[in-house]
PDB file of C-alpha atoms and ligand atoms in Angstrom:
ATOM      1  CA  MET K 197      -9.065  -0.128  14.711  1.00 53.00           C
ATOM      2  CA  SER K 198      -6.540   1.642  16.888  1.00 55.00           C
ATOM      3  CA  HIS K 199      -4.895   4.776  15.456  1.00 63.00           C
ATOM      4  CA  ASP K 200      -1.539   3.186  16.144  1.00 89.00           C
ATOM      5  CA  ALA K 201      -2.249   0.057  14.116  1.00 95.00           C
ATOM      6  CA  VAL K 202       0.068  -0.726  11.216  1.00 96.00           C
ATOM      7  CA  THR K 203      -1.169  -2.121   7.877  1.00 96.00           C
ATOM      8  CA  GLU K 204       1.040  -4.014   5.427  1.00 96.00           C
ATOM      9  CA  TYR K 205       0.271  -5.571   2.038  1.00 96.00           C
ATOM     10  CA  ALA K 206       1.808  -8.941   1.231  1.00 97.00           C
ATOM     11  CA  HIS K 207       2.031  -9.411  -2.527  1.00 97.00           C
ATOM     12  CA  ALA K 208       2.080 -12.767  -4.317  1.00 98.00           C
ATOM     13  CA  LYS K 209       4.817 -13.783  -6.783  1.00 98.00           C
ATOM     14  CA  VAL K 210       5.216 -16.047  -9.750  1.00 98.00           C
ATOM     15  CA  ASN K 211       8.459 -17.684 -10.817  1.00 98.00           C
ATOM     16  CA  LEU K 212       9.121 -16.642 -14.419  1.00 98.00           C
ATOM     17  CA  THR K 213      11.894 -19.228 -14.392  1.00 98.00           C
ATOM     18  CA  LEU K 214      13.006 -21.757 -11.804  1.00 98.00           C
ATOM     19  CA  GLU K 215      16.155 -23.748 -12.475  1.00 98.00           C
ATOM     20  CA  ILE K 216      17.531 -26.262  -9.981  1.00 98.00           C
ATOM     21  CA  LEU K 217      21.296 -26.652 -10.147  1.00 98.00           C
ATOM     22  CA  GLY K 218      21.643 -29.562  -7.732  1.00 97.00           C
ATOM     23  CA  LYS K 219      21.391 -30.715  -4.132  1.00 96.00           C
ATOM     24  CA  ARG K 220      23.553 -29.030  -1.494  1.00 96.00           C
ATOM     25  CA  PRO K 221      25.303 -30.659   1.458  1.00 96.00           C
ATOM     26  CA  ASP K 222      22.786 -28.943   3.817  1.00 95.00           C
ATOM     27  CA  GLY K 223      19.863 -30.774   2.145  1.00 94.00           C
ATOM     28  CA  TYR K 224      18.526 -27.699   0.317  1.00 96.00           C
ATOM     29  CA  HIS K 225      18.690 -27.315  -3.450  1.00 97.00           C
ATOM     30  CA  GLU K 226      20.719 -24.630  -5.189  1.00 98.00           C
ATOM     31  CA  ILE K 227      18.354 -22.635  -7.394  1.00 98.00           C
ATOM     32  CA  VAL K 228      18.493 -19.837  -9.962  1.00 98.00           C
ATOM     33  CA  SER K 229      15.101 -18.219 -10.468  1.00 98.00           C
ATOM     34  CA  LEU K 230      13.468 -15.069 -11.749  1.00 98.00           C
ATOM     35  CA  MET K 231      10.665 -13.956  -9.460  1.00 98.00           C
ATOM     36  CA  GLN K 232       7.974 -11.449 -10.352  1.00 98.00           C
ATOM     37  CA  ALA K 233       5.632  -9.728  -7.894  1.00 97.00           C
ATOM     38  CA  LEU K 234       1.906  -9.665  -8.620  1.00 98.00           C
ATOM     39  CA  ALA K 235      -0.817  -7.165  -7.754  1.00 96.00           C
ATOM     40  CA  LEU K 236      -2.669  -9.956  -5.896  1.00 97.00           C
ATOM     41  CA  HIS K 237      -2.006  -9.520  -2.170  1.00 97.00           C
ATOM     42  CA  ASP K 238      -2.977 -10.409   1.388  1.00 98.00           C
ATOM     43  CA  THR K 239      -3.612  -7.594   3.889  1.00 98.00           C
ATOM     44  CA  LEU K 240      -2.216  -7.663   7.427  1.00 98.00           C
ATOM     45  CA  THR K 241      -2.895  -5.320  10.324  1.00 98.00           C
ATOM     46  CA  PHE K 242      -0.929  -5.116  13.551  1.00 98.00           C
ATOM     47  CA  ALA K 243      -2.416  -3.338  16.589  1.00 98.00           C
ATOM     48  CA  PRO K 244      -0.582  -2.730  19.871  1.00 97.00           C
ATOM     49  CA  ALA K 245      -1.409  -5.428  22.476  1.00 97.00           C
ATOM     50  CA  GLY K 246       0.085  -7.138  25.498  1.00 96.00           C
ATOM     51  CA  ASP K 247      -0.084 -10.637  23.982  1.00 97.00           C
ATOM     52  CA  LEU K 248       0.631 -12.009  20.571  1.00 97.00           C
ATOM     53  CA  THR K 249      -2.582 -13.093  18.766  1.00 97.00           C
ATOM     54  CA  LEU K 250      -3.505 -13.888  15.165  1.00 97.00           C
ATOM     55  CA  ARG K 251      -6.939 -13.796  13.566  1.00 97.00           C
ATOM     56  CA  CYS K 252      -7.388 -14.928   9.974  1.00 97.00           C
ATOM     57  CA  ASN K 253     -10.310 -15.197   7.539  1.00 96.00           C
ATOM     58  CA  VAL K 254      -9.011 -18.723   6.797  1.00 95.00           C
ATOM     59  CA  SER K 255      -9.330 -20.245  10.277  1.00 91.00           C
ATOM     60  CA  GLU K 256      -6.887 -23.148   9.763  1.00 90.00           C
ATOM     61  CA  LEU K 257      -4.096 -20.596   9.252  1.00 91.00           C
ATOM     62  CA  ALA K 258      -4.532 -19.008  12.702  1.00 86.00           C
ATOM     63  CA  VAL K 259      -2.142 -21.526  14.278  1.00 89.00           C
ATOM     64  CA  GLN K 260       1.115 -21.256  16.212  1.00 89.00           C
ATOM     65  CA  GLY K 261       3.169 -22.535  13.252  1.00 91.00           C
ATOM     66  CA  ASN K 262       1.998 -19.684  10.989  1.00 96.00           C
ATOM     67  CA  LEU K 263       5.049 -17.815   9.649  1.00 97.00           C
ATOM     68  CA  VAL K 264       3.517 -14.507  10.790  1.00 98.00           C
ATOM     69  CA  LEU K 265       3.535 -15.639  14.441  1.00 98.00           C
ATOM     70  CA  ARG K 266       6.937 -17.303  14.023  1.00 98.00           C
ATOM     71  CA  ALA K 267       8.301 -13.989  12.669  1.00 98.00           C
ATOM     72  CA  ALA K 268       6.908 -12.124  15.682  1.00 98.00           C
ATOM     73  CA  ARG K 269       8.297 -14.667  18.172  1.00 98.00           C
ATOM     74  CA  LEU K 270      11.716 -14.593  16.475  1.00 98.00           C
ATOM     75  CA  LEU K 271      11.909 -10.795  16.853  1.00 98.00           C
ATOM     76  CA  GLN K 272      10.705 -11.037  20.482  1.00 98.00           C
ATOM     77  CA  THR K 273      13.358 -13.594  21.472  1.00 98.00           C
ATOM     78  CA  GLU K 274      16.277 -12.262  19.420  1.00 98.00           C
ATOM     79  CA  LEU K 275      15.720  -8.625  20.427  1.00 98.00           C
ATOM     80  CA  GLY K 276      14.237  -9.077  23.902  1.00 97.00           C
ATOM     81  CA  VAL K 277      10.901  -7.464  22.955  1.00 97.00           C
ATOM     82  CA  SER K 278       8.220  -7.843  25.630  1.00 96.00           C
ATOM     83  CA  LYS K 279       5.379  -6.166  23.696  1.00 97.00           C
ATOM     84  CA  GLY K 280       2.732  -8.142  21.844  1.00 98.00           C
ATOM     85  CA  ALA K 281       0.520  -7.455  18.837  1.00 98.00           C
ATOM     86  CA  ALA K 282      -3.060  -8.207  17.793  1.00 98.00           C
ATOM     87  CA  ILE K 283      -2.586  -9.352  14.213  1.00 98.00           C
ATOM     88  CA  THR K 284      -5.248  -9.823  11.538  1.00 98.00           C
ATOM     89  CA  LEU K 285      -4.474 -11.596   8.288  1.00 98.00           C
ATOM     90  CA  GLU K 286      -6.897 -11.239   5.384  1.00 98.00           C
ATOM     91  CA  LYS K 287      -5.928 -13.967   2.892  1.00 98.00           C
ATOM     92  CA  SER K 288      -6.526 -13.480  -0.813  1.00 98.00           C
ATOM     93  CA  ILE K 289      -3.534 -15.439  -2.141  1.00 98.00           C
ATOM     94  CA  PRO K 290      -4.291 -19.162  -2.600  1.00 97.00           C
ATOM     95  CA  ILE K 291      -2.599 -21.220   0.126  1.00 96.00           C
ATOM     96  CA  ALA K 292       0.342 -23.610  -0.483  1.00 95.00           C
ATOM     97  CA  ALA K 293      -0.032 -22.825  -4.171  1.00 97.00           C
ATOM     98  CA  GLY K 294       3.491 -21.811  -5.270  1.00 97.00           C
ATOM     99  CA  LEU K 295       2.576 -18.111  -5.128  1.00 98.00           C
ATOM    100  CA  GLY K 296       4.679 -17.310  -2.057  1.00 98.00           C
ATOM    101  CA  GLY K 297       1.729 -16.229   0.102  1.00 97.00           C
ATOM    102  CA  GLY K 298       3.071 -17.555   3.418  1.00 97.00           C
ATOM    103  CA  SER K 299       6.550 -16.154   2.746  1.00 98.00           C
ATOM    104  CA  SER K 300       5.143 -12.770   1.719  1.00 98.00           C
ATOM    105  CA  ASP K 301       2.970 -12.642   4.879  1.00 98.00           C
ATOM    106  CA  CYS K 302       6.136 -13.384   6.870  1.00 98.00           C
ATOM    107  CA  ALA K 303       8.062 -10.513   5.237  1.00 97.00           C
ATOM    108  CA  ALA K 304       5.072  -8.195   5.771  1.00 97.00           C
ATOM    109  CA  ALA K 305       4.994  -9.176   9.481  1.00 98.00           C
ATOM    110  CA  LEU K 306       8.700  -8.369   9.910  1.00 98.00           C
ATOM    111  CA  ARG K 307       8.234  -4.968   8.195  1.00 97.00           C
ATOM    112  CA  ALA K 308       5.134  -4.161  10.248  1.00 97.00           C
ATOM    113  CA  LEU K 309       6.569  -5.193  13.627  1.00 98.00           C
ATOM    114  CA  ASN K 310       9.724  -3.206  12.908  1.00 97.00           C
ATOM    115  CA  ARG K 311       7.417  -0.168  12.776  1.00 96.00           C
ATOM    116  CA  LEU K 312       4.947  -1.162  15.530  1.00 97.00           C
ATOM    117  CA  TRP K 313       7.691  -1.992  18.018  1.00 97.00           C
ATOM    118  CA  SER K 314      10.048   0.809  16.832  1.00 96.00           C
ATOM    119  CA  LEU K 315      12.921  -1.645  16.366  1.00 97.00           C
ATOM    120  CA  GLY K 316      14.882   0.447  13.875  1.00 96.00           C
ATOM    121  CA  LEU K 317      16.012  -2.611  11.889  1.00 97.00           C
ATOM    122  CA  SER K 318      17.525  -2.021   8.448  1.00 95.00           C
ATOM    123  CA  LEU K 319      16.209  -3.743   5.336  1.00 93.00           C
ATOM    124  CA  GLU K 320      19.287  -5.950   5.423  1.00 94.00           C
ATOM    125  CA  GLN K 321      18.634  -7.012   9.032  1.00 96.00           C
ATOM    126  CA  LEU K 322      14.957  -7.702   8.242  1.00 96.00           C
ATOM    127  CA  THR K 323      16.025  -9.772   5.223  1.00 96.00           C
ATOM    128  CA  ASP K 324      18.391 -11.829   7.432  1.00 97.00           C
ATOM    129  CA  PHE K 325      15.553 -12.561   9.879  1.00 98.00           C
ATOM    130  CA  GLY K 326      13.342 -13.471   6.901  1.00 98.00           C
ATOM    131  CA  ALA K 327      15.901 -15.922   5.492  1.00 97.00           C
ATOM    132  CA  LYS K 328      15.901 -17.765   8.851  1.00 97.00           C
ATOM    133  CA  LEU K 329      12.154 -18.308   8.531  1.00 98.00           C
ATOM    134  CA  GLY K 330      11.927 -19.487   4.896  1.00 97.00           C
ATOM    135  CA  SER K 331      13.958 -19.628   1.686  1.00 96.00           C
ATOM    136  CA  ASP K 332      11.534 -17.462  -0.333  1.00 96.00           C
ATOM    137  CA  VAL K 333      11.055 -14.717   2.287  1.00 97.00           C
ATOM    138  CA  PRO K 334      13.962 -12.380   1.260  1.00 97.00           C
ATOM    139  CA  PHE K 335      12.455 -11.718  -2.222  1.00 97.00           C
ATOM    140  CA  PHE K 336       9.433 -10.079  -0.583  1.00 96.00           C
ATOM    141  CA  PHE K 337      11.556  -7.250   0.824  1.00 95.00           C
ATOM    142  CA  HIS K 338      12.245  -6.238  -2.788  1.00 92.00           C
ATOM    143  CA  GLY K 339       9.203  -7.151  -4.898  1.00 90.00           C
ATOM    144  CA  GLY K 340       9.182  -6.140  -8.565  1.00 95.00           C
ATOM    145  CA  THR K 341      11.377  -8.414 -10.679  1.00 97.00           C
ATOM    146  CA  ALA K 342      14.452 -10.071  -9.156  1.00 97.00           C
ATOM    147  CA  LEU K 343      17.065 -12.734  -9.754  1.00 98.00           C
ATOM    148  CA  VAL K 344      16.975 -15.189  -6.846  1.00 98.00           C
ATOM    149  CA  GLU K 345      19.872 -17.557  -6.131  1.00 98.00           C
ATOM    150  CA  GLY K 346      21.341 -19.841  -3.452  1.00 98.00           C
ATOM    151  CA  ARG K 347      18.469 -21.553  -1.638  1.00 97.00           C
ATOM    152  CA  GLY K 348      16.432 -18.391  -2.321  1.00 96.00           C
ATOM    153  CA  GLU K 349      18.141 -15.928   0.034  1.00 94.00           C
ATOM    154  CA  LYS K 350      20.352 -14.143  -2.537  1.00 96.00           C
ATOM    155  CA  VAL K 351      18.156 -11.526  -4.207  1.00 96.00           C
ATOM    156  CA  THR K 352      19.312  -9.171  -6.974  1.00 96.00           C
ATOM    157  CA  PRO K 353      16.677  -6.624  -8.065  1.00 95.00           C
ATOM    158  CA  LEU K 354      16.354  -6.261 -11.847  1.00 96.00           C
ATOM    159  CA  PRO K 355      14.687  -3.759 -14.182  1.00 95.00           C
ATOM    160  CA  SER K 356      10.980  -4.600 -14.338  1.00 94.00           C
ATOM    161  CA  PHE K 357       9.766  -7.422 -16.528  1.00 96.00           C
ATOM    162  CA  PRO K 358       7.147  -5.946 -18.928  1.00 94.00           C
ATOM    163  CA  PHE K 359       3.612  -5.481 -17.609  1.00 94.00           C
ATOM    164  CA  TYR K 360       1.284  -8.424 -18.215  1.00 95.00           C
ATOM    165  CA  TRP K 361      -2.154  -9.559 -17.198  1.00 95.00           C
ATOM    166  CA  VAL K 362      -1.813 -12.869 -15.385  1.00 96.00           C
ATOM    167  CA  ALA K 363      -4.371 -15.703 -15.240  1.00 95.00           C
ATOM    168  CA  LEU K 364      -3.613 -17.937 -12.240  1.00 97.00           C
ATOM    169  CA  VAL K 365      -5.058 -21.450 -12.181  1.00 97.00           C
ATOM    170  CA  THR K 366      -4.648 -23.296  -8.877  1.00 98.00           C
ATOM    171  CA  PRO K 367      -5.848 -26.913  -9.017  1.00 97.00           C
ATOM    172  CA  ARG K 368      -7.420 -27.870  -5.671  1.00 96.00           C
ATOM    173  CA  VAL K 369      -4.984 -30.650  -4.786  1.00 94.00           C
ATOM    174  CA  LEU K 370      -3.525 -31.447  -1.398  1.00 89.00           C
ATOM    175  CA  ILE K 371       0.130 -32.432  -1.428  1.00 90.00           C
ATOM    176  CA  ALA K 372       1.334 -33.137   2.117  1.00 91.00           C
ATOM    177  CA  ASP K 373       4.427 -31.100   3.038  1.00 93.00           C
ATOM    178  CA  LYS K 374       4.323 -29.831  -0.540  1.00 93.00           C
ATOM    179  CA  THR K 375       7.655 -27.999  -1.025  1.00 94.00           C
ATOM    180  CA  THR K 376       9.763 -30.681   0.662  1.00 95.00           C
ATOM    181  CA  THR K 377       7.866 -33.463  -1.143  1.00 95.00           C
ATOM    182  CA  LEU K 378       8.302 -31.897  -4.568  1.00 96.00           C
ATOM    183  CA  TYR K 379      11.986 -31.050  -4.093  1.00 96.00           C
ATOM    184  CA  GLY K 380      12.329 -34.716  -3.091  1.00 95.00           C
ATOM    185  CA  LYS K 381      10.959 -35.802  -6.469  1.00 95.00           C
ATOM    186  CA  ILE K 382      13.441 -33.768  -8.503  1.00 95.00           C
ATOM    187  CA  THR K 383      15.888 -36.064 -10.305  1.00 93.00           C
ATOM    188  CA  PRO K 384      19.281 -35.073 -11.764  1.00 94.00           C
ATOM    189  CA  SER K 385      17.636 -35.105 -15.218  1.00 93.00           C
ATOM    190  CA  GLU K 386      15.739 -31.972 -14.100  1.00 94.00           C
ATOM    191  CA  TYR K 387      18.956 -30.181 -13.086  1.00 97.00           C
ATOM    192  CA  ALA K 388      20.030 -27.227 -15.213  1.00 97.00           C
ATOM    193  CA  SER K 389      22.912 -24.738 -15.349  1.00 97.00           C
ATOM    194  CA  GLY K 390      21.020 -21.503 -14.591  1.00 97.00           C
ATOM    195  CA  LYS K 391      22.050 -20.203 -18.016  1.00 97.00           C
ATOM    196  CA  ALA K 392      18.478 -19.680 -19.277  1.00 96.00           C
ATOM    197  CA  THR K 393      17.610 -17.494 -16.265  1.00 98.00           C
ATOM    198  CA  ARG K 394      20.854 -15.507 -16.427  1.00 97.00           C
ATOM    199  CA  LEU K 395      20.221 -14.828 -20.121  1.00 97.00           C
ATOM    200  CA  ILE K 396      16.828 -13.276 -19.293  1.00 97.00           C
ATOM    201  CA  ALA K 397      18.400 -11.227 -16.485  1.00 97.00           C
ATOM    202  CA  GLU K 398      20.951  -9.929 -19.024  1.00 97.00           C
ATOM    203  CA  LEU K 399      18.196  -9.054 -21.511  1.00 97.00           C
ATOM    204  CA  LEU K 400      16.285  -7.125 -18.813  1.00 97.00           C
ATOM    205  CA  LEU K 401      19.449  -5.276 -17.786  1.00 96.00           C
ATOM    206  CA  ARG K 402      20.034  -4.305 -21.424  1.00 97.00           C
ATOM    207  CA  GLY K 403      16.386  -3.217 -21.832  1.00 95.00           C
ATOM    208  CA  GLU K 404      15.747  -5.860 -24.483  1.00 95.00           C
ATOM    209  CA  THR K 405      12.560  -7.873 -25.001  1.00 90.00           C
ATOM    210  CA  VAL K 406      12.150 -11.303 -23.420  1.00 92.00           C
ATOM    211  CA  ASP K 407      10.232 -13.922 -25.352  1.00 89.00           C
ATOM    212  CA  ALA K 408       7.848 -15.995 -23.190  1.00 87.00           C
ATOM    213  CA  SER K 409       9.298 -19.158 -24.772  1.00 89.00           C
ATOM    214  CA  LEU K 410      12.437 -18.542 -22.663  1.00 93.00           C
ATOM    215  CA  LEU K 411      10.468 -19.081 -19.422  1.00 97.00           C
ATOM    216  CA  SER K 412      10.550 -22.498 -17.725  1.00 96.00           C
ATOM    217  CA  ASN K 413      10.268 -24.293 -14.378  1.00 98.00           C
ATOM    218  CA  ALA K 414      12.047 -27.522 -13.316  1.00 98.00           C
ATOM    219  CA  PHE K 415       9.004 -28.625 -11.298  1.00 98.00           C
ATOM    220  CA  LEU K 416       6.662 -28.646 -14.325  1.00 97.00           C
ATOM    221  CA  PRO K 417       7.655 -32.083 -15.704  1.00 95.00           C
ATOM    222  CA  VAL K 418       7.518 -33.487 -12.135  1.00 95.00           C
ATOM    223  CA  LEU K 419       3.972 -32.233 -11.508  1.00 96.00           C
ATOM    224  CA  LEU K 420       2.737 -33.238 -14.950  1.00 95.00           C
ATOM    225  CA  ARG K 421       3.916 -36.824 -14.479  1.00 93.00           C
ATOM    226  CA  GLU K 422       2.883 -37.106 -10.796  1.00 92.00           C
ATOM    227  CA  ASN K 423      -0.401 -35.263 -10.532  1.00 95.00           C
ATOM    228  CA  ASP K 424      -3.440 -35.955 -12.715  1.00 96.00           C
ATOM    229  CA  ALA K 425      -5.335 -32.845 -11.541  1.00 96.00           C
ATOM    230  CA  VAL K 426      -2.452 -30.544 -12.532  1.00 97.00           C
ATOM    231  CA  ARG K 427      -2.125 -32.393 -15.849  1.00 97.00           C
ATOM    232  CA  ALA K 428      -5.875 -31.935 -16.546  1.00 96.00           C
ATOM    233  CA  CYS K 429      -5.663 -28.160 -15.911  1.00 96.00           C
ATOM    234  CA  TRP K 430      -2.506 -27.898 -17.983  1.00 95.00           C
ATOM    235  CA  ASP K 431      -4.123 -29.745 -20.916  1.00 94.00           C
ATOM    236  CA  ARG K 432      -7.189 -27.519 -20.728  1.00 93.00           C
ATOM    237  CA  MET K 433      -5.085 -24.336 -20.620  1.00 92.00           C
ATOM    238  CA  GLN K 434      -3.308 -25.449 -23.783  1.00 89.00           C
ATOM    239  CA  LEU K 435      -6.591 -24.622 -25.527  1.00 84.00           C
ATOM    240  CA  ALA K 436      -5.654 -20.958 -25.150  1.00 76.00           C
ATOM    241  CA  ARG K 437      -3.009 -21.844 -27.703  1.00 68.00           C
ATOM    242  CA  ALA K 438      -1.634 -18.368 -28.139  1.00 64.00           C
ATOM    243  CA  ARG K 439       0.091 -18.476 -24.750  1.00 78.00           C
ATOM    244  CA  GLN K 440       2.615 -20.648 -22.986  1.00 90.00           C
ATOM    245  CA  VAL K 441       1.340 -22.278 -19.796  1.00 95.00           C
ATOM    246  CA  LEU K 442       3.824 -21.828 -16.971  1.00 97.00           C
ATOM    247  CA  LEU K 443       4.157 -23.166 -13.422  1.00 98.00           C
ATOM    248  CA  SER K 444       4.857 -21.040 -10.351  1.00 98.00           C
ATOM    249  CA  GLY K 445       7.266 -22.291  -7.669  1.00 98.00           C
ATOM    250  CA  SER K 446       6.720 -25.938  -6.765  1.00 97.00           C
ATOM    251  CA  GLY K 447       3.103 -25.497  -7.905  1.00 95.00           C
ATOM    252  CA  PRO K 448       0.423 -26.448  -8.216  1.00 97.00           C
ATOM    253  CA  THR K 449      -0.490 -23.001  -9.642  1.00 98.00           C
ATOM    254  CA  LEU K 450      -0.278 -22.780 -13.427  1.00 97.00           C
ATOM    255  CA  TYR K 451      -0.373 -19.394 -15.102  1.00 97.00           C
ATOM    256  CA  SER K 452      -0.330 -17.569 -18.411  1.00 95.00           C
ATOM    257  CA  LEU K 453       0.974 -14.094 -19.146  1.00 95.00           C
ATOM    258  CA  LEU K 454      -1.516 -12.199 -21.304  1.00 93.00           C
ATOM    259  CA  ASP K 455      -1.445  -8.892 -23.169  1.00 92.00           C
ATOM    260  CA  ASN K 456      -4.869  -7.646 -22.154  1.00 91.00           C
ATOM    261  CA  GLU K 457      -7.652  -8.054 -19.651  1.00 94.00           C
ATOM    262  CA  GLU K 458     -10.053  -9.604 -22.160  1.00 93.00           C
ATOM    263  CA  GLU K 459      -7.651 -12.472 -22.890  1.00 91.00           C
ATOM    264  CA  ALA K 460      -7.077 -13.000 -19.163  1.00 92.00           C
ATOM    265  CA  ARG K 461     -10.797 -13.093 -18.431  1.00 92.00           C
ATOM    266  CA  SER K 462     -11.296 -15.754 -21.128  1.00 91.00           C
ATOM    267  CA  ILE K 463      -9.197 -18.284 -19.167  1.00 91.00           C
ATOM    268  CA  PRO K 464     -11.735 -19.217 -16.420  1.00 90.00           C
ATOM    269  CA  ALA K 465     -14.206 -20.553 -19.028  1.00 91.00           C
ATOM    270  CA  LEU K 466     -11.531 -22.995 -20.237  1.00 91.00           C
ATOM    271  CA  LEU K 467     -11.374 -24.590 -16.797  1.00 93.00           C
ATOM    272  CA  MET K 468     -15.077 -25.304 -16.510  1.00 92.00           C
ATOM    273  CA  GLY K 469     -15.809 -28.615 -14.784  1.00 93.00           C
ATOM    274  CA  LEU K 470     -12.298 -28.874 -13.280  1.00 95.00           C
ATOM    275  CA  ASP K 471     -11.670 -28.316  -9.573  1.00 95.00           C
ATOM    276  CA  ALA K 472      -9.433 -25.258  -9.717  1.00 96.00           C
ATOM    277  CA  GLU K 473      -9.424 -21.705  -8.370  1.00 96.00           C
ATOM    278  CA  VAL K 474      -8.939 -19.146 -11.151  1.00 96.00           C
ATOM    279  CA  LEU K 475      -7.775 -15.609 -10.360  1.00 97.00           C
ATOM    280  CA  VAL K 476      -6.984 -12.757 -12.700  1.00 96.00           C
ATOM    281  CA  THR K 477      -4.340 -10.253 -11.645  1.00 97.00           C
ATOM    282  CA  THR K 478      -1.405  -8.331 -13.129  1.00 97.00           C
ATOM    283  CA  THR K 479       2.324  -8.115 -12.654  1.00 97.00           C
ATOM    284  CA  THR K 480       3.424  -5.212 -10.496  1.00 95.00           C
ATOM    285  CA  SER K 481       6.629  -3.241 -10.287  1.00 87.00           C
ATOM    286  CA  LEU K 482       8.075  -1.899  -7.043  1.00 62.00           C
ATOM    287  CA  GLU K 483       6.303   1.434  -7.270  1.00 53.00           C
ATOM    288  CA  GLU K 484       2.757   0.248  -7.929  1.00 49.00           C
ATOM    289  CA  ILE K 485       0.513  -1.245  -5.289  1.00 41.00           C
ATOM    290  CA  PRO K 486      -2.781  -1.812  -7.066  1.00 39.00           C
ATOM    291  CA  GLY K 487      -5.456  -3.848  -5.300  1.00 36.00           C
ATOM    292  CA  ILE K 488      -6.415  -7.407  -6.047  1.00 32.00           C
ATOM    293  CA  LEU K 489      -8.578  -7.675  -9.131  1.00 35.00           C
ATOM    294  CA  PRO K 490     -11.746  -9.654  -8.461  1.00 32.00           C
ATOM    295  CA  ASP K 491     -12.254 -13.077  -9.971  1.00 34.00           C
ATOM    296  CA  SER K 492     -14.237 -12.734 -13.205  1.00 28.00           C
TER     297      SER K 492
HETATM  298  O1  C5P N 783      13.000 -22.810   3.299  1.00 91.15           O
HETATM  299  P1  C5P N 783      11.682 -23.491   3.348  1.00 91.15           P
HETATM  300  O2  C5P N 783      11.230 -23.791   4.759  1.00 91.15           O
HETATM  301  O3  C5P N 783      10.629 -22.808   2.543  1.00 91.15           O
HETATM  302  O4  C5P N 783      11.892 -24.887   2.634  1.00 91.15           O
HETATM  303  C1  C5P N 783      11.032 -25.985   2.810  1.00 91.15           C
HETATM  304  C2  C5P N 783      11.702 -27.230   2.286  1.00 91.15           C
HETATM  305  O5  C5P N 783      11.844 -27.179   0.865  1.00 91.15           O
HETATM  306  C3  C5P N 783      13.122 -27.445   2.788  1.00 91.15           C
HETATM  307  O6  C5P N 783      13.126 -28.141   4.009  1.00 91.15           O
HETATM  308  C4  C5P N 783      13.739 -28.276   1.686  1.00 91.15           C
HETATM  309  O7  C5P N 783      13.366 -29.641   1.809  1.00 91.15           O
HETATM  310  C5  C5P N 783      13.062 -27.752   0.447  1.00 91.15           C
HETATM  311  N1  C5P N 783      13.871 -26.712  -0.256  1.00 91.15           N
HETATM  312  C6  C5P N 783      14.971 -27.117  -0.991  1.00 91.15           C
HETATM  313  N2  C5P N 783      15.731 -26.172  -1.628  1.00 91.15           N
HETATM  314  C7  C5P N 783      15.374 -24.862  -1.600  1.00 91.15           C
HETATM  315  C8  C5P N 783      14.244 -24.443  -0.866  1.00 91.15           C
HETATM  316  C9  C5P N 783      13.516 -25.404  -0.195  1.00 91.15           C
HETATM  317  O8  C5P N 783      15.309 -28.318  -1.043  1.00 91.15           O
HETATM  318  N3  C5P N 783      16.114 -23.978  -2.278  1.00 91.15           N
END
């Protein structure tokens, strides 16, 4: 690799809460959510080049519509950049899973190209470019624990949620145009006030403990009634009775927060016979960048 190449890590997230307040005139939904960064991450490298190219260990992602290439093209057109970049994307985060992988890759690309092309953009300017590319992108310029509002673009960093081991269970289901489809299935009965999320934010700000029973996600009832594969994984995870089973983003990834590695590593056995990818990772605060922990 060239000495001048830039490497960036794109961390996954889970939604500790996700409340939907209602539909907005612009077609998006107003949300209030607590997002938490995970140790699990993709790795991107950017080498100087005349053209813009993307190589990826998951070949179907090396396409023009990839948010990494869209981020690069946006910077080129908006700022009149004529340089290119040879980009490699090593995916570890499950794809279209509710873990923010594509959005995090996009934020990582904006950070990396700011360095590679010496653009001198501030974090605020990078965040604005990110928000143009996807609602979840701005969170990934902060990481750690944050309150996320609006359509996702308003991010308020919070004191770290306590450290947990995290067992991620991603049922292998294909939902076409997943995020749009699932927002489309939300009914007013799933709308909430945002109060539950704001209460947790308050507790974190006051340094108080947060009980896992306070965590929730508006998409969970939708996925449980619409998708048998998600329901089967959810039922099976209930066997680990000690822990609440939560949903990340618009799914289909289910997860549990666990106190120790042993508990986390006991989750894969529960899913035996079901078509799901199981990963064990941890939460991560802003300062830590531990590597992905291998599947058990
Ligand atoms: O912003 P992003 O491209 O990730 O959003 C994909 C789709 O998800 C939007 O077109 C919209 O249908 C839906 N969405 C929404 N409300 C949000 C975020 C996304 O309705 N807050």
